[in-house]
């Protein structure tokens, strides 16, 4: 199996297909135009400069285009760069597809769908079950494809579903330990808490924020959607609906993190904590995977910019 | 005209009707039951202890009851207290009514209604105008009666409408100074920004927070209501709807003050500032009204706990 | 079964044994001495005033004495008080013991001991296992009796062991979900993280802080103890020892919460999160247990002073 | 009318006069000297590199010199740069003047002077009027020329007077709405609040901070100047003088923003709010003027680094 | 020598003269008037209640009156109280004076004056020396009598001069260690840094804040006074004057502590640190003086509310 | 005497020996390898680029190598750079040694050792004296060589001992002023407070952090070491040991600065303040030494990023 771009060392040469994730024009200090390309495969991404770019290059080398590149890994200001020797667009005949270059969840879409269905089967409260079922039906396709975020954690195809399914597994165990917890409520909160991201994020490949995402954000959007869905299902006014809206609203834990109300219901507090654990473990596992025992990871911005150490012993 | 309870000095006697705003039972250090009453008229409120309270007193002296009290103004731990000599329930024949004892806005309901109508007439953007009109129609009665808050500013009958109308006057002038400002948008934001309080607060007399108010808060509730109203009016998806939702969402200015998004549109920033000015001036004017030139007001908690000085010169 | 003092309502009479948890002298406004007693049974505690206290009362009614009290539940400044009609010391013949009045963990000591032993059996890393085993042996008795804190969470007999055992259960499940996690390291961190409390806290009944606890704190004391124990076991210098010290040091998560280093190892981060979950759930479950559906709990200071709502639906 | 440098797009050529705002020497990686010039006209400014600069270039191309440049707009690290093809000093005969290249307030100096005079005429309190009149006389020339700040808001010729006059207009309207406000005091505070900037800033063209400005700042300097002026006018000890000093001292609102005392007088609070509004609207209007509907502005540092959205609808 | 009121224990009787520091009227729960007196001698102060106070009591027992009291030390809510058995005004013939009851610096006024003179003699920079000399002459009397603060540190007669003289001693030694430090500048800063308190505080006995103190504060007032004094001495514009103003302005160290500019000159930084040391040591020494070895002091609010431990060993 | 690299101006040529402090490889935009060297002598350091670096250059020009360089001082992005004309390794015959290029404390090692010995002689408390003596003996060599920090203050050979000795001098004087202070305790705290750095830092030349330093930090490590040393000396359990551990633990003053307990003993507070003074004066004196009167220093990051002004007058 070929080594991905994320695993090449400085000084190695490279000759393979890559996907253009982002492309920007610039003018060099000698007055000539150049392009900055962000290239990726499923193992990571790298920056490359295309010097003396011609006008047709700008129309050819656009985001979501697959290219064949021969070059060398160099270093600039402490970050890897790919020095381009030659570049060309991939041919249809070469049989490469955009999906082959994008990172995916380590669990298959079908398995994720199945786990979600199982969770709903376990639920007994009819109001909560109907609400959750209605949302899953409405967002069936996107839910199984979207990342959980534009960056930081679960930022890959099916990332959102992967995040939900992991959280459900934690919830199941915590419910066993703390039987006072209302499992149906916790399940419903977990499944719905981030569905507003389907409106906040632009899509699955080169994910950016929508205007609605920037001006309102996924949390208030989802609170609104639960209200409307309850109206459609004619369960408006049920306490379950209010509590679910509260759980979505409060799941970031604090006002300064985007939740105008902090968790004020036990299951809301637990939802917040389970979300934290799964997001942090996802970031940590992937960062530690890239370093050797005895080394520190790169600084992880969403983890307060810490570098983590990977012990040598087992 | 009779002097209200808010203007009596320590040492004066008092003999008049008052409204019970709040009533709580206690047991004195001698083991006998007593009641703590909060009594008010339109000029303010005062605490009173009813010693050796009998069982029937507890059922007689309940909130929203009018009583005739003979007593004296005393002082306890730096705060005024009314020492009860005699107390009895008011008789129907005495012709006193609850409404006579509750503070009202200094502007009449009808005038407030008229000013709101005028503002809507000035608006030319059809989407914004329809939305605002629909909300005013829906909340016609409550809007002209509700306070703007449970305490702190405009916490009196018609306080919400009074706050809106004052803000509209400021907006009109600022639009004249800064003609780039979209007046229709600013008007719409001002009229709708606090309507969620009609769901957040329990009512006009002894105002408390509803369960929905505690768990969701007026801001996300109103964002949801604008979305639903837009759906009903079939203007969903218009940019005006999104921007209005953003204005309501951001009008507290910062995440830690309850706005998950800060203002990101010029008119949203202006809405936040106009809201600040009118709320602060309302608090300041009423606090300064109670002290003499050369004195400081009591500490005003929502104004960072400051005491304000009232100069002697004109 | 008799109703504990924690479940009596204001106005009810009371006639039973209680344990004196704390006793303080005072002088009333009439110049006569009185005593303030904090009385408890396993269901909670209550304050009582003993008016006109005589000199012999002060020597009789001391902490950890059992008394028979006849009285009535009253209320003072919003808190329950026990009005004493008669009080006397319990007689040996009456067969009541201090231990009968102190709250205990809901799991038996023996079961807790067994679970700890099981966890150690699961561990395979010899350095970690030896260290943990040595500490358990050293603190065998105290560990199964001490509370996990002087107040806030698990503040009952065997609270520390109960906290550890609950955390081990969570750890076991999270290891299943995230197999990259080093289970031995996580187990060792969980078992040792709070053992410094055995030096920080004065004991199991009327728990206060020792001088060492006030000036150094349980975290640096335990870091030191791990270093010394490693020296004794001649495993000093092994990386496991350093990482374990780091886990104990960082388990409060942030410098301002008492950890001079934040977690910089994956298992340290997880230890911090598991600690948070179990402490919070313990507080929440016990607070919610005291209120009825549809009500809010009292404010919980260590949970950012929040009141939590208990939903009505199941 | 010619298009200013602020409105040229990357890729366009440029051939016109510009003013040198700042000039700095450097040595290129090839060891040869170069100069970095900041060039401006009334529409904005741009950076340019003069490669292989000779010794005489350094003495010719100094700040406040007008040059004729032929070049092209390029881009470097996301910012526009002017690539110089040829450069020469402007000739006297070409009739260009420094003043033609510097941004000015959108209102004429004479009109600003007139508005200030009108405001003073409206004032009736003799102490306040004399103080204000004396300061206007003392700073007559500078006041009508200075910017209100070195950057951020009203940073153009006559910016300070423009800022004051706008604030006076807002004050006039707010006084109409809140008649309790002491208009004379508010006017006096507005006119004097920033006069310390005449000592804090170096001048009108290439504005920097004076040593006094860096070590003391405009607020304490102006408090001192009011005290001295009052002494000269023999009105020292009048309460108006003290209150005016307080207003200047407190107009930044909070200690961490440079006001050792927060506003403790109603008109001081209002002064702070009016200052905020006019400064923010000045920044916002100018930033939004540079983008098209549907776009976001660049990040505005003094507005908490926010990007503002310009709606598409009217 | 008689034992002062600050050293009596609860339960002891008391029969001696005391000075009334503060007196306030109240109405007891039985409706009768009473007075709360704060009584002091040089060893400390204590609260006392005068029950059933008559009208003439209010005019007799006013602040700064000396009284003879027979009573007993009791305790109320954890604080000592003096229970009054009998009280009467002191007679002229009894030869007691107000000054005998007020705490003084442990160093005599004359010695403090001498140390100040010595410091000035050491100074060689003529501008600094003239400025300091002029201020000492102007405030000669007050400077040797005023406290350094209304509470917290050096809050006794001659406290300000005592604080200055202690700081000068520290400065002298630090100059020896760090000869780069400009001793004259440091001395001048130390002597002048708190002179604004002579305007900020009302006097030496029952010290409160003046209106000027509340609205402007001692720091900006002193900056102004240095400017005016320099004008009088015709040394305005000398750099020494500006740097001295900066030192006074910045001596609280941070904007949030009242210094709009932080120290930006070496001697200003050192002034801030020396001020910290002497203020903290004064508080600490006096608090530790009141407890026995092995005990903790009461909480010291200006020291971040810490309780300090007094070790047992020497 | 030759002028060190720290005192050369831009534009001057340079021909002398320098020590390589750090060396890193890079690839230039033309694709060719280069090296970035940090070169130093005792007067400071400078960056240099070695373009077109060959493979042997990478093995020759490594840290702690002495090189002979001919070049010129240039400027890049506001910082000095050394442009290399020629470079070669120093020959043994040229008689230059690494130690000649490393900054040392301005006081000789022997003198520092003597001062430490004197301090111990002054101590009378046997427990404290024995502890301190034991540590000095244990770390005899390193203590006289190590820097006090990797950067910021006293970051030169013998910096730690220099810092300790300066602090002892301040302590001696403060003890004279405040005789209540326990001098032995303060001396012991000063000598031991930073000894943990001998484990935290890698060494004296190119100082970095050890793994133990990163995961535990010098403060908890030293607390542990004091505990162990006390055990060895059989003085475990003495109060002096506990208080000394507390002093080391709390000497950073606040939890967010790395001290899990704030100072709770007078001498601990004083230790913290003396540490602050000496560290700040060391930074300030060295920064001011590099600028001329009338100029500002570069920004000093550990001093809140301030630039300090150097006055012109004496």
Tab-separated table of C-alpha atoms in Angstrom, chain B residues 7-313:
chain	number	residue	atom	x	y	z
B	7	UNK	CA	-41.318	58.873	49.887
B	8	UNK	CA	-41.900	58.478	53.643
B	9	UNK	CA	-38.989	59.123	55.977
B	10	UNK	CA	-37.929	57.032	58.963
B	11	UNK	CA	-39.895	58.122	62.012
B	12	UNK	CA	-43.054	59.191	60.142
B	13	UNK	CA	-46.376	57.506	60.787
B	14	UNK	CA	-48.368	55.942	57.973
B	15	UNK	CA	-52.099	55.264	57.570
B	16	UNK	CA	-53.230	54.199	54.133
B	17	UNK	CA	-53.917	51.323	51.728
B	18	UNK	CA	-51.084	49.201	50.319
B	19	UNK	CA	-50.898	46.174	48.039
B	20	UNK	CA	-49.261	42.924	49.214
B	21	UNK	CA	-46.616	42.044	46.625
B	22	UNK	CA	-45.102	39.111	48.456
B	23	UNK	CA	-45.792	37.231	51.710
B	24	UNK	CA	-43.671	34.647	53.546
B	25	UNK	CA	-44.033	32.805	56.838
B	26	UNK	CA	-41.339	32.496	59.522
B	27	UNK	CA	-40.847	31.489	63.124
B	28	UNK	CA	-39.414	34.078	65.536
B	29	UNK	CA	-36.687	33.356	68.072
B	30	UNK	CA	-39.424	33.137	70.715
B	31	UNK	CA	-40.912	30.249	68.775
B	32	UNK	CA	-43.972	32.155	67.545
B	33	UNK	CA	-44.929	32.387	63.885
B	34	UNK	CA	-44.682	35.693	62.003
B	35	UNK	CA	-45.141	36.893	58.441
B	36	UNK	CA	-42.867	39.000	56.255
B	37	UNK	CA	-44.908	41.157	53.901
B	38	UNK	CA	-43.644	43.204	50.972
B	39	UNK	CA	-46.110	46.063	50.554
B	40	UNK	CA	-46.252	48.525	47.693
B	41	UNK	CA	-47.978	51.400	46.031
B	42	UNK	CA	-46.936	53.140	42.801
B	43	UNK	CA	-44.148	55.022	44.561
B	44	UNK	CA	-42.182	52.009	45.743
B	45	UNK	CA	-42.270	49.140	48.211
B	46	UNK	CA	-41.388	48.426	51.847
B	47	UNK	CA	-40.975	45.385	54.098
B	48	UNK	CA	-43.137	44.819	57.161
B	49	UNK	CA	-43.210	42.099	59.841
B	50	UNK	CA	-46.542	40.830	61.143
B	51	UNK	CA	-45.627	39.359	64.537
B	52	UNK	CA	-47.582	36.567	66.244
B	53	UNK	CA	-49.343	35.755	62.994
B	54	UNK	CA	-52.391	33.503	63.308
B	55	UNK	CA	-53.336	30.768	60.899
B	56	UNK	CA	-56.075	32.863	59.326
B	57	UNK	CA	-53.568	35.670	58.707
B	58	UNK	CA	-51.684	33.390	56.366
B	59	UNK	CA	-54.743	32.814	54.224
B	60	UNK	CA	-55.872	36.453	54.382
B	61	UNK	CA	-52.671	38.324	53.688
B	62	UNK	CA	-51.652	36.771	50.376
B	63	UNK	CA	-49.992	38.419	47.359
B	64	UNK	CA	-52.193	40.789	45.327
B	65	UNK	CA	-54.417	41.550	48.341
B	66	UNK	CA	-55.010	45.215	49.267
B	67	UNK	CA	-54.681	46.059	52.970
B	68	UNK	CA	-55.259	49.112	55.168
B	69	UNK	CA	-52.301	49.646	57.459
B	70	UNK	CA	-51.641	51.957	60.357
B	71	UNK	CA	-47.993	52.014	61.356
B	72	UNK	CA	-44.690	53.802	61.495
B	73	UNK	CA	-41.597	53.868	59.302
B	74	UNK	CA	-38.617	52.429	61.171
B	75	UNK	CA	-35.197	51.263	60.102
B	76	UNK	CA	-33.562	47.832	60.272
B	77	UNK	CA	-30.005	47.163	59.082
B	78	UNK	CA	-29.955	50.343	57.034
B	79	UNK	CA	-33.224	49.652	55.196
B	80	UNK	CA	-36.673	51.130	55.865
B	81	UNK	CA	-39.297	48.906	57.478
B	82	UNK	CA	-42.947	49.509	58.185
B	83	UNK	CA	-43.868	48.762	61.796
B	84	UNK	CA	-47.475	47.534	61.764
B	85	UNK	CA	-49.795	48.910	64.465
B	86	UNK	CA	-52.942	47.621	62.812
B	87	UNK	CA	-53.738	45.825	59.576
B	88	UNK	CA	-56.954	44.759	57.846
B	89	UNK	CA	-58.114	43.732	54.405
B	90	UNK	CA	-59.587	46.492	52.226
B	91	UNK	CA	-63.360	46.369	51.702
B	92	UNK	CA	-64.935	46.365	48.273
B	93	UNK	CA	-66.876	49.448	49.276
B	94	UNK	CA	-63.649	51.369	49.750
B	95	UNK	CA	-63.185	51.383	46.000
B	96	UNK	CA	-59.478	50.606	45.805
B	97	UNK	CA	-58.135	48.365	43.024
B	98	UNK	CA	-54.970	46.397	42.443
B	99	UNK	CA	-54.113	48.477	39.372
B	100	UNK	CA	-53.983	51.632	41.527
B	101	UNK	CA	-50.996	50.266	43.402
B	102	UNK	CA	-48.771	49.169	40.593
B	103	UNK	CA	-46.210	51.416	38.974
B	104	UNK	CA	-46.937	52.277	35.344
B	105	UNK	CA	-44.900	53.726	32.513
B	106	UNK	CA	-44.915	57.544	32.522
B	107	UNK	CA	-46.482	57.428	29.052
B	108	UNK	CA	-50.035	56.207	28.458
B	109	UNK	CA	-50.729	52.855	26.780
B	110	UNK	CA	-52.600	54.527	23.937
B	111	UNK	CA	-49.795	56.881	23.161
B	112	UNK	CA	-47.336	53.986	23.141
B	113	UNK	CA	-49.575	52.052	20.763
B	114	UNK	CA	-49.783	55.045	18.474
B	115	UNK	CA	-46.026	55.511	18.372
B	116	UNK	CA	-45.558	51.866	17.452
B	117	UNK	CA	-48.066	52.230	14.628
B	118	UNK	CA	-46.286	55.330	13.364
B	119	UNK	CA	-42.973	53.504	13.270
B	120	UNK	CA	-44.465	50.709	11.206
B	121	UNK	CA	-45.946	53.244	8.798
B	122	UNK	CA	-42.478	54.681	8.237
B	123	UNK	CA	-41.098	51.296	7.206
B	124	UNK	CA	-40.877	50.583	3.478
B	125	UNK	CA	-39.257	47.187	3.224
B	126	UNK	CA	-42.243	44.852	2.762
B	127	UNK	CA	-40.666	41.756	4.337
B	128	UNK	CA	-39.630	43.572	7.498
B	129	UNK	CA	-42.885	45.444	7.727
B	130	UNK	CA	-45.009	42.295	7.388
B	131	UNK	CA	-43.015	40.470	10.030
B	132	UNK	CA	-43.224	43.304	12.526
B	133	UNK	CA	-46.907	43.867	11.875
B	134	UNK	CA	-47.678	40.176	12.372
B	135	UNK	CA	-45.894	40.105	15.721
B	136	UNK	CA	-47.569	43.260	16.959
B	137	UNK	CA	-50.933	41.792	16.043
B	138	UNK	CA	-50.162	38.491	17.741
B	139	UNK	CA	-49.007	40.057	21.015
B	140	UNK	CA	-51.209	43.175	20.900
B	141	UNK	CA	-52.477	42.957	24.466
B	142	UNK	CA	-49.472	41.676	26.359
B	143	UNK	CA	-47.052	43.975	24.592
B	144	UNK	CA	-48.793	47.077	25.943
B	145	UNK	CA	-48.943	45.689	29.494
B	146	UNK	CA	-45.760	43.754	30.181
B	147	UNK	CA	-42.730	45.170	31.972
B	148	UNK	CA	-39.428	45.066	30.089
B	149	UNK	CA	-37.808	43.050	32.864
B	150	UNK	CA	-38.536	41.438	36.232
B	151	UNK	CA	-36.289	44.009	37.834
B	152	UNK	CA	-33.537	46.569	37.034
B	153	UNK	CA	-35.042	48.680	34.225
B	154	UNK	CA	-38.542	49.463	32.920
B	155	UNK	CA	-39.878	46.985	35.506
B	156	UNK	CA	-43.384	48.502	35.515
B	157	UNK	CA	-46.665	48.099	33.664
B	158	UNK	CA	-46.160	48.923	29.967
B	159	UNK	CA	-42.433	48.975	30.570
B	160	UNK	CA	-41.676	46.891	27.498
B	161	UNK	CA	-43.606	49.163	25.140
B	162	UNK	CA	-42.132	52.230	26.816
B	163	UNK	CA	-38.621	50.850	26.295
B	164	UNK	CA	-39.323	50.083	22.621
B	165	UNK	CA	-40.820	53.494	21.936
B	166	UNK	CA	-37.881	55.318	23.567
B	167	UNK	CA	-35.442	53.247	21.545
B	168	UNK	CA	-37.329	54.045	18.331
B	169	UNK	CA	-36.952	57.760	19.069
B	170	UNK	CA	-33.191	57.370	19.490
B	171	UNK	CA	-33.011	55.253	16.336
B	172	UNK	CA	-34.797	57.915	14.323
B	173	UNK	CA	-32.227	60.540	15.287
B	174	UNK	CA	-29.223	58.295	14.780
B	175	UNK	CA	-30.513	57.436	11.331
B	176	UNK	CA	-30.609	61.160	10.555
B	177	UNK	CA	-26.970	61.502	11.673
B	178	UNK	CA	-25.793	58.292	9.999
B	179	UNK	CA	-27.932	58.006	6.850
B	180	UNK	CA	-26.090	54.813	5.801
B	181	UNK	CA	-27.998	52.979	8.522
B	182	UNK	CA	-30.958	50.918	7.270
B	183	UNK	CA	-33.783	52.452	9.270
B	184	UNK	CA	-36.340	49.748	8.500
B	185	UNK	CA	-33.986	47.061	9.741
B	186	UNK	CA	-33.134	48.995	12.866
B	187	UNK	CA	-36.815	49.684	13.626
B	188	UNK	CA	-37.723	46.034	13.113
B	189	UNK	CA	-34.882	44.919	15.380
B	190	UNK	CA	-35.905	47.347	18.114
B	191	UNK	CA	-39.572	46.347	18.060
B	192	UNK	CA	-38.853	42.612	18.124
B	193	UNK	CA	-35.670	42.374	20.199
B	194	UNK	CA	-37.318	41.753	23.573
B	195	UNK	CA	-40.675	40.229	22.577
B	196	UNK	CA	-39.403	36.868	23.829
B	197	UNK	CA	-39.911	38.357	27.289
B	198	UNK	CA	-43.643	37.865	26.860
B	199	UNK	CA	-42.865	34.146	27.188
B	200	UNK	CA	-39.962	34.481	29.588
B	201	UNK	CA	-41.812	36.496	32.230
B	202	UNK	CA	-44.885	35.310	34.092
B	203	UNK	CA	-46.955	38.480	33.877
B	204	UNK	CA	-47.322	42.079	34.895
B	205	UNK	CA	-47.886	42.139	38.675
B	206	UNK	CA	-45.557	39.858	40.600
B	207	UNK	CA	-43.271	39.055	37.749
B	208	UNK	CA	-41.210	35.856	37.877
B	209	UNK	CA	-39.536	33.640	35.273
B	210	UNK	CA	-41.403	30.851	33.506
B	211	UNK	CA	-39.858	27.381	33.210
B	212	UNK	CA	-39.298	28.081	29.501
B	213	UNK	CA	-37.687	31.376	30.455
B	214	UNK	CA	-35.308	29.655	32.833
B	215	UNK	CA	-34.323	26.788	30.542
B	216	UNK	CA	-34.216	28.555	27.162
B	217	UNK	CA	-34.357	32.324	27.697
B	218	UNK	CA	-36.068	35.046	25.695
B	219	UNK	CA	-33.385	35.334	23.036
B	220	UNK	CA	-33.432	31.813	21.543
B	221	UNK	CA	-37.235	31.689	21.982
B	222	UNK	CA	-37.652	34.819	19.885
B	223	UNK	CA	-35.217	33.596	17.225
B	224	UNK	CA	-37.424	30.516	16.942
B	225	UNK	CA	-40.611	32.577	16.808
B	226	UNK	CA	-39.296	34.746	13.974
B	227	UNK	CA	-38.509	31.598	12.004
B	228	UNK	CA	-41.972	30.221	12.518
B	229	UNK	CA	-43.711	33.497	11.758
B	230	UNK	CA	-41.715	33.784	8.527
B	231	UNK	CA	-42.904	30.302	7.600
B	232	UNK	CA	-46.505	31.283	8.241
B	233	UNK	CA	-46.114	34.463	6.179
B	234	UNK	CA	-44.365	32.453	3.463
B	235	UNK	CA	-41.314	34.700	3.504
B	236	UNK	CA	-38.995	32.028	4.810
B	237	UNK	CA	-35.558	32.161	3.214
B	238	UNK	CA	-35.597	35.930	2.643
B	239	UNK	CA	-32.355	37.505	3.830
B	240	UNK	CA	-34.316	39.981	5.959
B	241	UNK	CA	-35.575	37.112	8.120
B	242	UNK	CA	-32.071	35.795	8.744
B	243	UNK	CA	-30.703	39.255	9.560
B	244	UNK	CA	-33.572	39.957	11.963
B	245	UNK	CA	-32.956	36.652	13.725
B	246	UNK	CA	-29.295	37.627	13.963
B	247	UNK	CA	-30.197	41.015	15.449
B	248	UNK	CA	-32.347	39.471	18.150
B	249	UNK	CA	-29.711	36.802	18.814
B	250	UNK	CA	-26.845	39.283	19.144
B	251	UNK	CA	-28.499	42.174	20.939
B	252	UNK	CA	-26.878	41.431	24.307
B	253	UNK	CA	-23.556	42.096	22.584
B	254	UNK	CA	-21.367	39.299	23.915
B	255	UNK	CA	-21.498	35.567	24.517
B	256	UNK	CA	-21.058	35.970	28.257
B	257	UNK	CA	-24.078	38.289	28.305
B	258	UNK	CA	-26.276	35.738	26.541
B	259	UNK	CA	-25.702	36.358	22.845
B	260	UNK	CA	-24.083	33.287	21.253
B	261	UNK	CA	-23.096	35.519	18.300
B	262	UNK	CA	-21.876	39.109	18.719
B	263	UNK	CA	-23.404	41.741	16.405
B	264	UNK	CA	-22.016	41.157	12.900
B	265	UNK	CA	-24.260	43.596	11.046
B	266	UNK	CA	-24.078	47.378	11.507
B	267	UNK	CA	-27.702	47.723	12.587
B	268	UNK	CA	-27.262	44.878	15.104
B	269	UNK	CA	-24.388	46.752	16.729
B	270	UNK	CA	-26.493	49.899	16.841
B	271	UNK	CA	-29.469	48.026	18.303
B	272	UNK	CA	-27.216	46.781	21.107
B	273	UNK	CA	-25.956	50.290	21.859
B	274	UNK	CA	-29.410	51.909	21.794
B	275	UNK	CA	-30.700	49.176	24.124
B	276	UNK	CA	-27.826	49.918	26.530
B	277	UNK	CA	-28.500	53.667	26.523
B	278	UNK	CA	-32.230	53.419	27.175
B	279	UNK	CA	-31.903	50.762	29.871
B	280	UNK	CA	-29.142	52.649	31.655
B	281	UNK	CA	-30.887	56.034	31.470
B	282	UNK	CA	-34.081	54.483	32.832
B	283	UNK	CA	-32.241	53.068	35.835
B	284	UNK	CA	-30.179	56.195	36.407
B	285	UNK	CA	-33.033	58.665	36.167
B	286	UNK	CA	-35.176	56.726	38.606
B	287	UNK	CA	-32.351	56.243	41.117
B	288	UNK	CA	-31.268	59.896	40.975
B	289	UNK	CA	-34.891	60.961	41.390
B	290	UNK	CA	-34.818	59.492	44.904
B	291	UNK	CA	-31.802	61.439	46.195
B	292	UNK	CA	-31.109	65.107	46.843
B	293	UNK	CA	-28.417	67.167	45.090
B	294	UNK	CA	-25.052	66.558	46.734
B	295	UNK	CA	-25.919	62.935	47.561
B	296	UNK	CA	-25.033	59.567	46.072
B	297	UNK	CA	-27.672	57.037	44.983
B	298	UNK	CA	-27.837	53.550	46.472
B	299	UNK	CA	-25.582	51.038	44.715
B	300	UNK	CA	-27.051	50.022	41.352
B	301	UNK	CA	-26.248	46.360	40.823
B	302	UNK	CA	-26.787	46.165	37.023
B	303	UNK	CA	-24.600	49.261	36.599
B	304	UNK	CA	-21.563	47.404	38.002
B	305	UNK	CA	-22.746	48.173	41.506
B	306	UNK	CA	-21.883	51.850	41.218
B	307	UNK	CA	-23.342	54.682	43.363
B	308	UNK	CA	-23.978	57.785	41.275
B	309	UNK	CA	-23.466	61.361	42.460
B	310	UNK	CA	-26.092	64.049	41.890
B	311	UNK	CA	-24.361	67.418	41.429
B	312	UNK	CA	-25.571	70.495	43.283
B	313	UNK	CA	-25.270	73.032	40.454
